[in-house]
């Protein structure tokens, strides 16, 4: 394939002149993707046929930097719109097969003699290496974007799982809902102690009406959190303790060492505290 090494522009022109045939072969090689081209364009604003032509040109012209950058952009785009990776694999392999077919056609039209075997294998290695580099960079970019997204969502969930709500300059409420496991109780400890410090909380009402179950190790860790709250100079008030949870705490033998106050309901506790602060009688 003599012309490919010395006349890159001619090969690119050949591919451009045969764009329609190139696209038809692509669609025949990637049957599953072909039926989804419009969906992918609509969902992710990704023109697969146009991008396939760009990739082929980058490979033929040996534009490595642009190929790598293009792969990164593609990886992020597919990750952002949660497009099926199986489609991407099928599409790139179809591009590889189609590109080889048209390089063969170009060589037949332009080479006077059969291409030397060594030159052919050198070309084969370069073309396939370029396609593999695109795939590798694409998947790394895709994976990195997903990892960053998961980390961002994890931090959001952590913040939502410990919603400290300020009532006034000194009182805050922490309503806990759902299951508290080992991981969540660790997050709870960090967020509560940091929140008391940054918000200057003097009284923290922890409402447990949405918690029905705690594992034994979580109960022990929760006791440490209450001790930590006391050490921060903050008063902890527990409200909404359910019968099942009280029994579990009693059976565990845990005795809260810190001066923890317990009240029946969050509403009544808030009413009493605010009355005490304002001196208003209801």
PDB file of C-alpha atoms in Angstrom:
ATOM      1  CA  UNK A   1       0.000   0.000   0.000  1.00  0.00           C
ATOM      2  CA  UNK A   2       2.565   2.391  -1.229  1.00  0.00           C
ATOM      3  CA  UNK A   3       0.233   5.324  -1.726  1.00  0.00           C
ATOM      4  CA  UNK A   4      -0.905   5.364   1.888  1.00  0.00           C
ATOM      5  CA  UNK A   5       2.531   6.175   3.262  1.00  0.00           C
ATOM      6  CA  UNK A   6       3.477   8.865   0.782  1.00  0.00           C
ATOM      7  CA  UNK A   7       0.116  10.322  -0.264  1.00  0.00           C
ATOM      8  CA  UNK A   8      -2.033  10.607   2.837  1.00  0.00           C
ATOM      9  CA  UNK A   9      -4.071  13.416   1.314  1.00  0.00           C
ATOM     10  CA  UNK A  10      -4.897  11.227  -1.696  1.00  0.00           C
ATOM     11  CA  UNK A  11      -6.129   8.422   0.559  1.00  0.00           C
ATOM     12  CA  UNK A  12      -8.227  10.866   2.573  1.00  0.00           C
ATOM     13  CA  UNK A  13      -9.638  12.219  -0.694  1.00  0.00           C
ATOM     14  CA  UNK A  14     -10.420   8.670  -1.809  1.00  0.00           C
ATOM     15  CA  UNK A  15     -12.344   8.016   1.411  1.00  0.00           C
ATOM     16  CA  UNK A  16     -14.203  11.317   1.078  1.00  0.00           C
ATOM     17  CA  UNK A  17     -15.099  10.596  -2.553  1.00  0.00           C
ATOM     18  CA  UNK A  18     -16.475   7.214  -1.478  1.00  0.00           C
ATOM     19  CA  UNK A  19     -18.200   8.525   1.639  1.00  0.00           C
ATOM     20  CA  UNK A  20     -21.594   7.067   0.771  1.00  0.00           C
ATOM     21  CA  UNK A  21     -20.201   3.589   0.066  1.00  0.00           C
ATOM     22  CA  UNK A  22     -18.090   3.827   3.230  1.00  0.00           C
ATOM     23  CA  UNK A  23     -21.179   4.619   5.309  1.00  0.00           C
ATOM     24  CA  UNK A  24     -23.225   1.858   3.666  1.00  0.00           C
ATOM     25  CA  UNK A  25     -20.574  -0.722   4.462  1.00  0.00           C
ATOM     26  CA  UNK A  26     -20.307   0.561   8.017  1.00  0.00           C
ATOM     27  CA  UNK A  27     -24.030   0.119   8.530  1.00  0.00           C
ATOM     28  CA  UNK A  28     -23.921  -3.380   7.060  1.00  0.00           C
ATOM     29  CA  UNK A  29     -20.998  -4.301   9.326  1.00  0.00           C
ATOM     30  CA  UNK A  30     -22.647  -2.920  12.473  1.00  0.00           C
ATOM     31  CA  UNK A  31     -26.244  -4.057  12.166  1.00  0.00           C
ATOM     32  CA  UNK A  32     -27.181  -3.503  15.823  1.00  0.00           C
ATOM     33  CA  UNK A  33     -25.749   0.005  15.899  1.00  0.00           C
ATOM     34  CA  UNK A  34     -27.212   0.903  12.525  1.00  0.00           C
ATOM     35  CA  UNK A  35     -30.735   0.647  13.874  1.00  0.00           C
ATOM     36  CA  UNK A  36     -29.841   2.935  16.781  1.00  0.00           C
ATOM     37  CA  UNK A  37     -28.015   5.714  14.915  1.00  0.00           C
ATOM     38  CA  UNK A  38     -30.904   8.164  15.077  1.00  0.00           C
ATOM     39  CA  UNK A  39     -31.569   7.343  18.736  1.00  0.00           C
ATOM     40  CA  UNK A  40     -27.925   7.998  19.637  1.00  0.00           C
ATOM     41  CA  UNK A  41     -27.941  11.237  17.652  1.00  0.00           C
ATOM     42  CA  UNK A  42     -31.100  12.383  19.399  1.00  0.00           C
ATOM     43  CA  UNK A  43     -30.080  11.274  22.909  1.00  0.00           C
ATOM     44  CA  UNK A  44     -26.422  12.266  22.925  1.00  0.00           C
ATOM     45  CA  UNK A  45     -26.060  14.587  19.923  1.00  0.00           C
ATOM     46  CA  UNK A  46     -23.468  12.116  18.590  1.00  0.00           C
ATOM     47  CA  UNK A  47     -23.315  11.709  14.813  1.00  0.00           C
ATOM     48  CA  UNK A  48     -21.809   8.239  14.458  1.00  0.00           C
ATOM     49  CA  UNK A  49     -21.328   8.389  10.695  1.00  0.00           C
ATOM     50  CA  UNK A  50     -19.606  11.763  10.779  1.00  0.00           C
ATOM     51  CA  UNK A  51     -17.428  10.687  13.714  1.00  0.00           C
ATOM     52  CA  UNK A  52     -16.484   7.457  11.937  1.00  0.00           C
ATOM     53  CA  UNK A  53     -15.217   9.470   8.975  1.00  0.00           C
ATOM     54  CA  UNK A  54     -13.206  11.734  11.287  1.00  0.00           C
ATOM     55  CA  UNK A  55     -11.646   8.732  13.015  1.00  0.00           C
ATOM     56  CA  UNK A  56     -10.740   7.134   9.695  1.00  0.00           C
ATOM     57  CA  UNK A  57      -9.019  10.359   8.576  1.00  0.00           C
ATOM     58  CA  UNK A  58      -7.076  10.662  11.837  1.00  0.00           C
ATOM     59  CA  UNK A  59      -5.876   7.070  11.458  1.00  0.00           C
ATOM     60  CA  UNK A  60      -4.934   7.342   7.787  1.00  0.00           C
ATOM     61  CA  UNK A  61      -3.141  10.654   8.281  1.00  0.00           C
ATOM     62  CA  UNK A  62      -1.435   9.384  11.447  1.00  0.00           C
ATOM     63  CA  UNK A  63      -2.716  12.365  13.493  1.00  0.00           C
ATOM     64  CA  UNK A  64      -2.138  10.721  16.862  1.00  0.00           C
ATOM     65  CA  UNK A  65      -2.694  13.728  19.148  1.00  0.00           C
ATOM     66  CA  UNK A  66      -6.014  14.579  17.529  1.00  0.00           C
ATOM     67  CA  UNK A  67      -7.071  10.929  17.621  1.00  0.00           C
ATOM     68  CA  UNK A  68      -6.376  10.710  21.374  1.00  0.00           C
ATOM     69  CA  UNK A  69      -8.211  13.965  22.092  1.00  0.00           C
ATOM     70  CA  UNK A  70     -11.139  12.830  19.957  1.00  0.00           C
ATOM     71  CA  UNK A  71     -11.301   9.550  21.923  1.00  0.00           C
ATOM     72  CA  UNK A  72     -11.389  11.453  25.231  1.00  0.00           C
ATOM     73  CA  UNK A  73     -14.250  13.647  24.059  1.00  0.00           C
ATOM     74  CA  UNK A  74     -16.152  10.613  22.796  1.00  0.00           C
ATOM     75  CA  UNK A  75     -15.625   8.768  26.075  1.00  0.00           C
ATOM     76  CA  UNK A  76     -17.065  11.635  28.105  1.00  0.00           C
ATOM     77  CA  UNK A  77     -20.007  12.053  25.708  1.00  0.00           C
ATOM     78  CA  UNK A  78     -20.952   8.379  25.926  1.00  0.00           C
ATOM     79  CA  UNK A  79     -20.579   8.408  29.717  1.00  0.00           C
ATOM     80  CA  UNK A  80     -22.650  11.592  30.111  1.00  0.00           C
ATOM     81  CA  UNK A  81     -25.572  10.110  28.215  1.00  0.00           C
ATOM     82  CA  UNK A  82     -25.119   6.516  29.523  1.00  0.00           C
ATOM     83  CA  UNK A  83     -24.952   5.122  25.996  1.00  0.00           C
ATOM     84  CA  UNK A  84     -24.463   1.371  25.605  1.00  0.00           C
ATOM     85  CA  UNK A  85     -20.776   0.451  25.410  1.00  0.00           C
ATOM     86  CA  UNK A  86     -21.559  -2.680  23.399  1.00  0.00           C
ATOM     87  CA  UNK A  87     -22.725  -0.403  20.574  1.00  0.00           C
ATOM     88  CA  UNK A  88     -19.454   1.530  20.702  1.00  0.00           C
ATOM     89  CA  UNK A  89     -17.397  -1.651  20.497  1.00  0.00           C
ATOM     90  CA  UNK A  90     -19.400  -2.967  17.559  1.00  0.00           C
ATOM     91  CA  UNK A  91     -19.150   0.399  15.805  1.00  0.00           C
ATOM     92  CA  UNK A  92     -15.376   0.773  16.183  1.00  0.00           C
ATOM     93  CA  UNK A  93     -14.747  -2.775  15.015  1.00  0.00           C
ATOM     94  CA  UNK A  94     -16.975  -2.041  12.017  1.00  0.00           C
ATOM     95  CA  UNK A  95     -14.885   1.069  11.322  1.00  0.00           C
ATOM     96  CA  UNK A  96     -11.737  -1.048  11.469  1.00  0.00           C
ATOM     97  CA  UNK A  97     -13.060  -3.606   8.959  1.00  0.00           C
ATOM     98  CA  UNK A  98     -14.517  -0.961   6.652  1.00  0.00           C
ATOM     99  CA  UNK A  99     -11.352   1.108   6.670  1.00  0.00           C
ATOM    100  CA  UNK A 100      -9.243  -1.916   5.725  1.00  0.00           C
ATOM    101  CA  UNK A 101     -11.631  -2.703   2.894  1.00  0.00           C
ATOM    102  CA  UNK A 102     -11.313   0.790   1.411  1.00  0.00           C
ATOM    103  CA  UNK A 103      -7.544   0.901   1.886  1.00  0.00           C
ATOM    104  CA  UNK A 104      -7.406  -2.325  -0.097  1.00  0.00           C
ATOM    105  CA  UNK A 105      -9.585  -0.792  -2.808  1.00  0.00           C
ATOM    106  CA  UNK A 106      -7.361   2.289  -2.949  1.00  0.00           C
ATOM    107  CA  UNK A 107      -4.239   0.161  -3.191  1.00  0.00           C
ATOM    108  CA  UNK A 108      -5.707  -1.873  -6.043  1.00  0.00           C
ATOM    109  CA  UNK A 109      -6.380   1.296  -7.987  1.00  0.00           C
ATOM    110  CA  UNK A 110      -3.033   3.014  -7.344  1.00  0.00           C
ATOM    111  CA  UNK A 111      -0.327   0.397  -6.856  1.00  0.00           C
ATOM    112  CA  UNK A 112       1.504  -0.766  -9.987  1.00  0.00           C
ATOM    113  CA  UNK A 113       2.840  -3.896  -8.343  1.00  0.00           C
ATOM    114  CA  UNK A 114       1.830  -5.996  -5.368  1.00  0.00           C
ATOM    115  CA  UNK A 115       2.814  -4.278  -2.109  1.00  0.00           C
ATOM    116  CA  UNK A 116       5.885  -5.721  -0.376  1.00  0.00           C
ATOM    117  CA  UNK A 117       4.956  -8.047   2.449  1.00  0.00           C
ATOM    118  CA  UNK A 118       6.924  -6.126   5.099  1.00  0.00           C
ATOM    119  CA  UNK A 119       5.275  -2.832   4.159  1.00  0.00           C
ATOM    120  CA  UNK A 120       1.873  -4.475   4.400  1.00  0.00           C
ATOM    121  CA  UNK A 121       2.504  -5.795   7.900  1.00  0.00           C
ATOM    122  CA  UNK A 122       3.967  -2.461   9.002  1.00  0.00           C
ATOM    123  CA  UNK A 123       0.819  -0.799   7.779  1.00  0.00           C
ATOM    124  CA  UNK A 124      -1.384  -3.418   9.432  1.00  0.00           C
ATOM    125  CA  UNK A 125       0.317  -2.787  12.752  1.00  0.00           C
ATOM    126  CA  UNK A 126       0.021   0.991  12.501  1.00  0.00           C
ATOM    127  CA  UNK A 127      -3.648   0.982  11.517  1.00  0.00           C
ATOM    128  CA  UNK A 128      -4.671  -1.525  14.164  1.00  0.00           C
ATOM    129  CA  UNK A 129      -2.547   0.175  16.810  1.00  0.00           C
ATOM    130  CA  UNK A 130      -4.313   3.451  16.051  1.00  0.00           C
ATOM    131  CA  UNK A 131      -7.739   1.859  16.375  1.00  0.00           C
ATOM    132  CA  UNK A 132      -6.712   0.160  19.624  1.00  0.00           C
ATOM    133  CA  UNK A 133      -5.322   3.427  20.955  1.00  0.00           C
ATOM    134  CA  UNK A 134      -8.619   5.110  20.217  1.00  0.00           C
ATOM    135  CA  UNK A 135     -10.520   2.343  22.023  1.00  0.00           C
ATOM    136  CA  UNK A 136      -8.213   2.366  25.044  1.00  0.00           C
ATOM    137  CA  UNK A 137      -8.353   6.151  25.402  1.00  0.00           C
ATOM    138  CA  UNK A 138     -12.120   6.113  24.902  1.00  0.00           C
ATOM    139  CA  UNK A 139     -12.679   3.573  27.675  1.00  0.00           C
ATOM    140  CA  UNK A 140     -10.290   5.322  30.075  1.00  0.00           C
ATOM    141  CA  UNK A 141     -12.071   8.615  29.446  1.00  0.00           C
ATOM    142  CA  UNK A 142     -15.468   6.932  29.855  1.00  0.00           C
ATOM    143  CA  UNK A 143     -14.390   5.219  33.089  1.00  0.00           C
ATOM    144  CA  UNK A 144     -12.805   8.357  34.574  1.00  0.00           C
ATOM    145  CA  UNK A 145     -15.952  10.377  33.928  1.00  0.00           C
ATOM    146  CA  UNK A 146     -18.145   7.689  35.518  1.00  0.00           C
ATOM    147  CA  UNK A 147     -15.815   7.459  38.542  1.00  0.00           C
ATOM    148  CA  UNK A 148     -15.986  11.227  39.061  1.00  0.00           C
ATOM    149  CA  UNK A 149     -19.764  11.126  38.696  1.00  0.00           C
ATOM    150  CA  UNK A 150     -20.068   8.295  41.233  1.00  0.00           C
ATOM    151  CA  UNK A 151     -17.822  10.148  43.679  1.00  0.00           C
ATOM    152  CA  UNK A 152     -19.914  13.280  43.278  1.00  0.00           C
ATOM    153  CA  UNK A 153     -23.130  11.314  43.822  1.00  0.00           C
ATOM    154  CA  UNK A 154     -21.609   9.539  46.816  1.00  0.00           C
ATOM    155  CA  UNK A 155     -20.767  12.868  48.459  1.00  0.00           C
ATOM    156  CA  UNK A 156     -24.281  14.119  47.720  1.00  0.00           C
ATOM    157  CA  UNK A 157     -25.825  11.006  49.288  1.00  0.00           C
ATOM    158  CA  UNK A 158     -23.563  11.388  52.321  1.00  0.00           C
ATOM    159  CA  UNK A 159     -24.726  14.949  52.835  1.00  0.00           C
ATOM    160  CA  UNK A 160     -28.363  14.001  52.344  1.00  0.00           C
ATOM    161  CA  UNK A 161     -28.015  11.084  54.777  1.00  0.00           C
ATOM    162  CA  UNK A 162     -26.947  13.500  57.548  1.00  0.00           C
ATOM    163  CA  UNK A 163     -29.300  16.479  57.090  1.00  0.00           C
ATOM    164  CA  UNK A 164     -28.487  18.856  59.957  1.00  0.00           C
ATOM    165  CA  UNK A 165     -31.246  21.482  59.929  1.00  0.00           C
ATOM    166  CA  UNK A 166     -30.624  24.708  61.890  1.00  0.00           C
ATOM    167  CA  UNK A 167     -33.647  25.988  63.825  1.00  0.00           C
ATOM    168  CA  UNK A 168     -31.943  29.098  65.153  1.00  0.00           C
ATOM    169  CA  UNK A 169     -28.412  30.205  66.000  1.00  0.00           C
ATOM    170  CA  UNK A 170     -27.981  27.541  68.705  1.00  0.00           C
ATOM    171  CA  UNK A 171     -30.472  24.731  68.018  1.00  0.00           C
ATOM    172  CA  UNK A 172     -30.402  22.235  65.147  1.00  0.00           C
ATOM    173  CA  UNK A 173     -32.301  19.094  64.243  1.00  0.00           C
ATOM    174  CA  UNK A 174     -30.892  15.892  62.762  1.00  0.00           C
ATOM    175  CA  UNK A 175     -33.723  13.683  61.456  1.00  0.00           C
ATOM    176  CA  UNK A 176     -32.459  10.179  60.664  1.00  0.00           C
ATOM    177  CA  UNK A 177     -34.439   7.967  58.308  1.00  0.00           C
ATOM    178  CA  UNK A 178     -33.914   4.433  57.061  1.00  0.00           C
ATOM    179  CA  UNK A 179     -31.266   1.861  57.859  1.00  0.00           C
ATOM    180  CA  UNK A 180     -28.075   2.964  59.596  1.00  0.00           C
ATOM    181  CA  UNK A 181     -25.242   0.616  58.706  1.00  0.00           C
ATOM    182  CA  UNK A 182     -21.555   0.711  59.601  1.00  0.00           C
ATOM    183  CA  UNK A 183     -20.657   2.945  56.665  1.00  0.00           C
ATOM    184  CA  UNK A 184     -23.450   5.421  57.338  1.00  0.00           C
ATOM    185  CA  UNK A 185     -22.690   5.681  61.050  1.00  0.00           C
ATOM    186  CA  UNK A 186     -19.080   6.572  60.199  1.00  0.00           C
ATOM    187  CA  UNK A 187     -20.353   9.307  57.884  1.00  0.00           C
ATOM    188  CA  UNK A 188     -22.745  10.380  60.638  1.00  0.00           C
ATOM    189  CA  UNK A 189     -19.902  10.805  63.124  1.00  0.00           C
ATOM    190  CA  UNK A 190     -17.847  12.937  60.763  1.00  0.00           C
ATOM    191  CA  UNK A 191     -20.703  15.144  59.564  1.00  0.00           C
ATOM    192  CA  UNK A 192     -22.222  15.681  63.032  1.00  0.00           C
ATOM    193  CA  UNK A 193     -19.000  16.701  64.758  1.00  0.00           C
ATOM    194  CA  UNK A 194     -18.001  18.947  61.841  1.00  0.00           C
ATOM    195  CA  UNK A 195     -21.505  20.449  61.775  1.00  0.00           C
ATOM    196  CA  UNK A 196     -21.476  21.249  65.506  1.00  0.00           C
ATOM    197  CA  UNK A 197     -18.151  23.016  65.082  1.00  0.00           C
ATOM    198  CA  UNK A 198     -18.969  24.986  61.934  1.00  0.00           C
ATOM    199  CA  UNK A 199     -22.568  25.904  62.868  1.00  0.00           C
ATOM    200  CA  UNK A 200     -21.840  26.602  66.567  1.00  0.00           C
ATOM    201  CA  UNK A 201     -24.637  24.262  67.621  1.00  0.00           C
ATOM    202  CA  UNK A 202     -25.383  24.185  71.361  1.00  0.00           C
ATOM    203  CA  UNK A 203     -28.337  21.802  71.240  1.00  0.00           C
ATOM    204  CA  UNK A 204     -28.705  19.020  68.684  1.00  0.00           C
ATOM    205  CA  UNK A 205     -32.006  17.177  68.538  1.00  0.00           C
ATOM    206  CA  UNK A 206     -31.535  13.760  66.937  1.00  0.00           C
ATOM    207  CA  UNK A 207     -34.891  12.420  65.804  1.00  0.00           C
ATOM    208  CA  UNK A 208     -34.919   8.620  65.472  1.00  0.00           C
ATOM    209  CA  UNK A 209     -38.608   8.180  64.627  1.00  0.00           C
ATOM    210  CA  UNK A 210     -37.599   7.060  61.122  1.00  0.00           C
ATOM    211  CA  UNK A 211     -35.194   4.405  62.457  1.00  0.00           C
ATOM    212  CA  UNK A 212     -36.601   1.010  63.398  1.00  0.00           C
ATOM    213  CA  UNK A 213     -33.439  -1.087  63.431  1.00  0.00           C
ATOM    214  CA  UNK A 214     -29.769  -0.738  64.369  1.00  0.00           C
ATOM    215  CA  UNK A 215     -27.174  -3.471  64.398  1.00  0.00           C
ATOM    216  CA  UNK A 216     -25.294  -4.019  67.641  1.00  0.00           C
ATOM    217  CA  UNK A 217     -21.999  -2.614  66.361  1.00  0.00           C
ATOM    218  CA  UNK A 218     -23.860   0.448  65.087  1.00  0.00           C
ATOM    219  CA  UNK A 219     -25.386   1.016  68.538  1.00  0.00           C
ATOM    220  CA  UNK A 220     -21.928   1.009  70.114  1.00  0.00           C
ATOM    221  CA  UNK A 221     -20.673   3.442  67.455  1.00  0.00           C
ATOM    222  CA  UNK A 222     -23.729   5.643  67.993  1.00  0.00           C
ATOM    223  CA  UNK A 223     -22.861   5.789  71.708  1.00  0.00           C
ATOM    224  CA  UNK A 224     -19.403   7.097  70.779  1.00  0.00           C
ATOM    225  CA  UNK A 225     -20.996   9.772  68.593  1.00  0.00           C
ATOM    226  CA  UNK A 226     -23.137  10.945  71.520  1.00  0.00           C
ATOM    227  CA  UNK A 227     -20.028  11.101  73.709  1.00  0.00           C
ATOM    228  CA  UNK A 228     -18.300  13.119  70.995  1.00  0.00           C
ATOM    229  CA  UNK A 229     -21.237  15.540  70.828  1.00  0.00           C
ATOM    230  CA  UNK A 230     -20.951  16.090  74.586  1.00  0.00           C
ATOM    231  CA  UNK A 231     -17.173  16.629  74.330  1.00  0.00           C
ATOM    232  CA  UNK A 232     -17.861  19.349  71.733  1.00  0.00           C
ATOM    233  CA  UNK A 233     -19.881  21.217  74.375  1.00  0.00           C
ATOM    234  CA  UNK A 234     -23.184  20.429  72.686  1.00  0.00           C
ATOM    235  CA  UNK A 235     -26.280  18.968  74.329  1.00  0.00           C
ATOM    236  CA  UNK A 236     -27.799  15.939  72.574  1.00  0.00           C
ATOM    237  CA  UNK A 237     -31.524  15.218  72.767  1.00  0.00           C
ATOM    238  CA  UNK A 238     -32.920  11.980  71.354  1.00  0.00           C
ATOM    239  CA  UNK A 239     -36.531  11.956  70.179  1.00  0.00           C
ATOM    240  CA  UNK A 240     -38.824   9.454  68.509  1.00  0.00           C
ATOM    241  CA  UNK A 241     -37.242   6.307  69.963  1.00  0.00           C
ATOM    242  CA  UNK A 242     -39.311   3.304  68.901  1.00  0.00           C
ATOM    243  CA  UNK A 243     -40.012   0.383  71.210  1.00  0.00           C
ATOM    244  CA  UNK A 244     -38.026  -2.071  69.088  1.00  0.00           C
ATOM    245  CA  UNK A 245     -34.963   0.156  69.089  1.00  0.00           C
ATOM    246  CA  UNK A 246     -35.187   0.830  72.834  1.00  0.00           C
ATOM    247  CA  UNK A 247     -35.301  -2.909  73.505  1.00  0.00           C
ATOM    248  CA  UNK A 248     -32.262  -3.459  71.297  1.00  0.00           C
ATOM    249  CA  UNK A 249     -30.315  -0.753  73.145  1.00  0.00           C
ATOM    250  CA  UNK A 250     -31.303  -2.123  76.552  1.00  0.00           C
ATOM    251  CA  UNK A 251     -30.467  -5.715  75.578  1.00  0.00           C
ATOM    252  CA  UNK A 252     -27.076  -4.603  74.252  1.00  0.00           C
ATOM    253  CA  UNK A 253     -26.126  -3.315  77.676  1.00  0.00           C
ATOM    254  CA  UNK A 254     -25.217   0.104  76.287  1.00  0.00           C
ATOM    255  CA  UNK A 255     -25.506   2.860  78.873  1.00  0.00           C
ATOM    256  CA  UNK A 256     -24.959   6.295  77.408  1.00  0.00           C
ATOM    257  CA  UNK A 257     -22.232   7.896  79.520  1.00  0.00           C
ATOM    258  CA  UNK A 258     -22.743  11.377  78.140  1.00  0.00           C
ATOM    259  CA  UNK A 259     -25.623  13.499  79.499  1.00  0.00           C
ATOM    260  CA  UNK A 260     -28.097  12.567  76.763  1.00  0.00           C
ATOM    261  CA  UNK A 261     -31.678  13.688  77.175  1.00  0.00           C
ATOM    262  CA  UNK A 262     -34.569  11.713  75.672  1.00  0.00           C
ATOM    263  CA  UNK A 263     -37.941  13.140  74.695  1.00  0.00           C
ATOM    264  CA  UNK A 264     -41.082  11.710  73.157  1.00  0.00           C
ATOM    265  CA  UNK A 265     -41.549  13.617  69.912  1.00  0.00           C
ATOM    266  CA  UNK A 266     -39.578  16.106  67.871  1.00  0.00           C
ATOM    267  CA  UNK A 267     -42.509  18.524  67.706  1.00  0.00           C
ATOM    268  CA  UNK A 268     -42.982  18.673  71.469  1.00  0.00           C
ATOM    269  CA  UNK A 269     -39.243  19.015  72.088  1.00  0.00           C
ATOM    270  CA  UNK A 270     -38.920  21.927  69.651  1.00  0.00           C
ATOM    271  CA  UNK A 271     -41.936  23.633  71.188  1.00  0.00           C
ATOM    272  CA  UNK A 272     -40.511  23.379  74.706  1.00  0.00           C
ATOM    273  CA  UNK A 273     -37.028  24.536  73.696  1.00  0.00           C
ATOM    274  CA  UNK A 274     -38.301  27.520  71.752  1.00  0.00           C
ATOM    275  CA  UNK A 275     -40.611  28.488  74.610  1.00  0.00           C
ATOM    276  CA  UNK A 276     -37.680  28.375  77.019  1.00  0.00           C
ATOM    277  CA  UNK A 277     -35.559  30.537  74.713  1.00  0.00           C
ATOM    278  CA  UNK A 278     -38.228  33.108  73.987  1.00  0.00           C
ATOM    279  CA  UNK A 279     -40.096  33.083  77.286  1.00  0.00           C
ATOM    280  CA  UNK A 280     -43.388  32.995  75.354  1.00  0.00           C
ATOM    281  CA  UNK A 281     -46.236  31.002  76.846  1.00  0.00           C
ATOM    282  CA  UNK A 282     -48.407  28.886  74.537  1.00  0.00           C
TER     283      UNK A 282
END
